Amino acid sequence: MKRLVCLMLMGSLMAQDLPISKSQLPKPKNNFHIILPDDIGSGRINVHFHVNESGEVINPIVKDTFDVSINETVIDAVKQLRFVPAYQNGHPVKVMYSLPIVVEGS
């Protein structure tokens, strides 16, 4: 049976509120799931990237992984994400985003 990567996209970012009403964090427009081969174990992957002023993912980098053989698959999936951009003082801004992904065996 194939393994499913559970995306913990909201995490701590959605749990925070900025005190300034004209500011907001980026909000994901879509979620994703990745189907991986059966021989992949369980673990956690941390991906860092920027969300630009248009809500697109820029320069995703796998910072921590349990299996380097799936890094390209994860990066390709992260590139497909789209966000409502972050705002500061009422204007869209480029921000750094950290995405923890948990791979669980079935």
mmCIF file of C-alpha atoms in Angstrom:
data_model
loop_
_atom_site.group_PDB
_atom_site.id
_atom_site.type_symbol
_atom_site.label_atom_id
_atom_site.label_comp_id
_atom_site.label_asym_id
_atom_site.label_seq_id
_atom_site.Cartn_x
_atom_site.Cartn_y
_atom_site.Cartn_z
ATOM 1 C CA MET A 1 0.000 0.000 0.000
ATOM 2 C CA LYS A 2 1.298 3.431 -0.834
ATOM 3 C CA ARG A 3 2.133 5.980 1.812
ATOM 4 C CA LEU A 4 0.403 9.292 2.048
ATOM 5 C CA VAL A 5 2.164 12.467 3.024
ATOM 6 C CA CYS A 6 0.053 14.452 5.416
ATOM 7 C CA LEU A 7 0.487 18.126 4.928
ATOM 8 C CA MET A 8 0.459 20.181 8.085
ATOM 9 C CA LEU A 9 0.126 23.425 6.207
ATOM 10 C CA MET A 10 -1.651 25.615 8.676
ATOM 11 C CA GLY A 11 0.252 24.679 11.827
ATOM 12 C CA SER A 12 1.519 27.439 13.964
ATOM 13 C CA LEU A 13 1.122 30.077 11.258
ATOM 14 C CA MET A 14 -2.652 29.882 11.309
ATOM 15 C CA ALA A 15 -2.680 29.811 15.118
ATOM 16 C CA GLN A 16 -1.109 33.259 15.258
ATOM 17 C CA ASP A 17 -2.828 36.580 14.720
ATOM 18 C CA LEU A 18 -0.954 39.737 13.992
ATOM 19 C CA PRO A 19 -1.986 42.697 16.148
ATOM 20 C CA ILE A 20 -1.978 45.153 13.225
ATOM 21 C CA SER A 21 -5.192 44.907 11.213
ATOM 22 C CA LYS A 22 -3.438 45.851 7.966
ATOM 23 C CA SER A 23 -1.085 42.847 8.219
ATOM 24 C CA GLN A 24 -1.759 39.196 7.527
ATOM 25 C CA LEU A 25 0.213 36.001 7.086
ATOM 26 C CA PRO A 26 0.101 34.046 3.820
ATOM 27 C CA LYS A 27 -2.871 31.712 3.581
ATOM 28 C CA PRO A 28 -2.811 28.535 1.488
ATOM 29 C CA LYS A 29 -5.299 28.313 -1.372
ATOM 30 C CA ASN A 30 -4.860 24.576 -1.913
ATOM 31 C CA ASN A 31 -3.679 21.459 -0.078
ATOM 32 C CA PHE A 32 -1.841 18.529 -1.554
ATOM 33 C CA HIS A 33 -1.116 14.890 -0.954
ATOM 34 C CA ILE A 34 1.878 12.976 -2.236
ATOM 35 C CA ILE A 35 1.758 9.276 -3.023
ATOM 36 C CA LEU A 36 5.124 7.694 -2.245
ATOM 37 C CA PRO A 37 6.532 4.199 -2.862
ATOM 38 C CA ASP A 38 5.878 1.454 -0.314
ATOM 39 C CA ASP A 39 9.512 1.156 0.741
ATOM 40 C CA ILE A 40 9.596 4.686 2.171
ATOM 41 C CA GLY A 41 9.533 4.744 5.962
ATOM 42 C CA SER A 42 7.826 7.161 8.305
ATOM 43 C CA GLY A 43 9.275 10.479 9.334
ATOM 44 C CA ARG A 44 9.237 14.240 9.047
ATOM 45 C CA ILE A 45 10.380 16.575 6.279
ATOM 46 C CA ASN A 46 10.902 20.319 6.743
ATOM 47 C CA VAL A 47 10.722 22.499 3.647
ATOM 48 C CA HIS A 48 11.574 26.216 3.625
ATOM 49 C CA PHE A 49 10.562 28.559 0.824
ATOM 50 C CA HIS A 50 9.445 32.094 0.064
ATOM 51 C CA VAL A 51 5.899 33.098 -0.833
ATOM 52 C CA ASN A 52 6.102 36.055 -3.208
ATOM 53 C CA GLU A 53 3.738 38.990 -3.624
ATOM 54 C CA SER A 54 1.616 36.954 -6.076
ATOM 55 C CA GLY A 55 1.269 33.984 -3.702
ATOM 56 C CA GLU A 56 3.654 31.719 -5.625
ATOM 57 C CA VAL A 57 6.249 29.453 -4.016
ATOM 58 C CA ILE A 58 9.843 30.492 -4.722
ATOM 59 C CA ASN A 59 13.062 28.532 -4.071
ATOM 60 C CA PRO A 60 11.814 25.573 -2.008
ATOM 61 C CA ILE A 61 14.614 23.845 -0.095
ATOM 62 C CA VAL A 62 14.391 20.660 1.952
ATOM 63 C CA LYS A 63 16.061 21.589 5.252
ATOM 64 C CA ASP A 64 15.527 18.294 7.066
ATOM 65 C CA THR A 65 14.442 14.901 5.750
ATOM 66 C CA PHE A 66 14.400 11.263 6.784
ATOM 67 C CA ASP A 67 14.952 9.967 3.219
ATOM 68 C CA VAL A 68 16.819 12.004 0.587
ATOM 69 C CA SER A 69 15.395 9.886 -2.241
ATOM 70 C CA ILE A 70 11.997 11.628 -1.932
ATOM 71 C CA ASN A 71 13.302 15.218 -1.787
ATOM 72 C CA GLU A 72 12.659 15.978 -5.478
ATOM 73 C CA THR A 73 9.105 14.603 -5.254
ATOM 74 C CA VAL A 74 8.420 16.779 -2.218
ATOM 75 C CA ILE A 75 9.899 19.886 -3.865
ATOM 76 C CA ASP A 76 7.810 19.323 -7.011
ATOM 77 C CA ALA A 77 4.639 19.065 -4.895
ATOM 78 C CA VAL A 78 5.499 22.175 -2.858
ATOM 79 C CA LYS A 79 6.003 24.152 -6.084
ATOM 80 C CA GLN A 80 2.351 23.403 -6.931
ATOM 81 C CA LEU A 81 1.090 25.203 -3.812
ATOM 82 C CA ARG A 82 -0.531 28.613 -4.173
ATOM 83 C CA PHE A 83 -1.128 31.140 -1.402
ATOM 84 C CA VAL A 84 -3.019 34.305 -0.706
ATOM 85 C CA PRO A 85 0.069 36.500 -0.187
ATOM 86 C CA ALA A 86 1.110 38.016 3.115
ATOM 87 C CA TYR A 87 0.257 41.673 3.629
ATOM 88 C CA GLN A 88 2.051 44.359 5.555
ATOM 89 C CA ASN A 89 0.601 47.860 5.836
ATOM 90 C CA GLY A 90 -2.003 46.880 3.270
ATOM 91 C CA HIS A 91 0.505 45.803 0.587
ATOM 92 C CA PRO A 92 1.460 42.252 -0.481
ATOM 93 C CA VAL A 93 4.975 41.273 0.609
ATOM 94 C CA LYS A 94 7.391 38.399 0.066
ATOM 95 C CA VAL A 95 7.823 36.234 3.190
ATOM 96 C CA MET A 96 9.707 33.106 4.289
ATOM 97 C CA TYR A 97 7.524 30.071 5.003
ATOM 98 C CA SER A 98 8.462 26.876 6.808
ATOM 99 C CA LEU A 99 6.384 23.788 6.029
ATOM 100 C CA PRO A 100 6.589 20.648 8.174
ATOM 101 C CA ILE A 101 5.406 17.520 6.334
ATOM 102 C CA VAL A 102 4.751 14.264 8.191
ATOM 103 C CA VAL A 103 4.912 10.934 6.348
ATOM 104 C CA GLU A 104 2.928 8.220 8.102
ATOM 105 C CA GLY A 105 2.860 4.538 7.279
ATOM 106 C CA SER A 106 -0.503 2.922 6.718
#
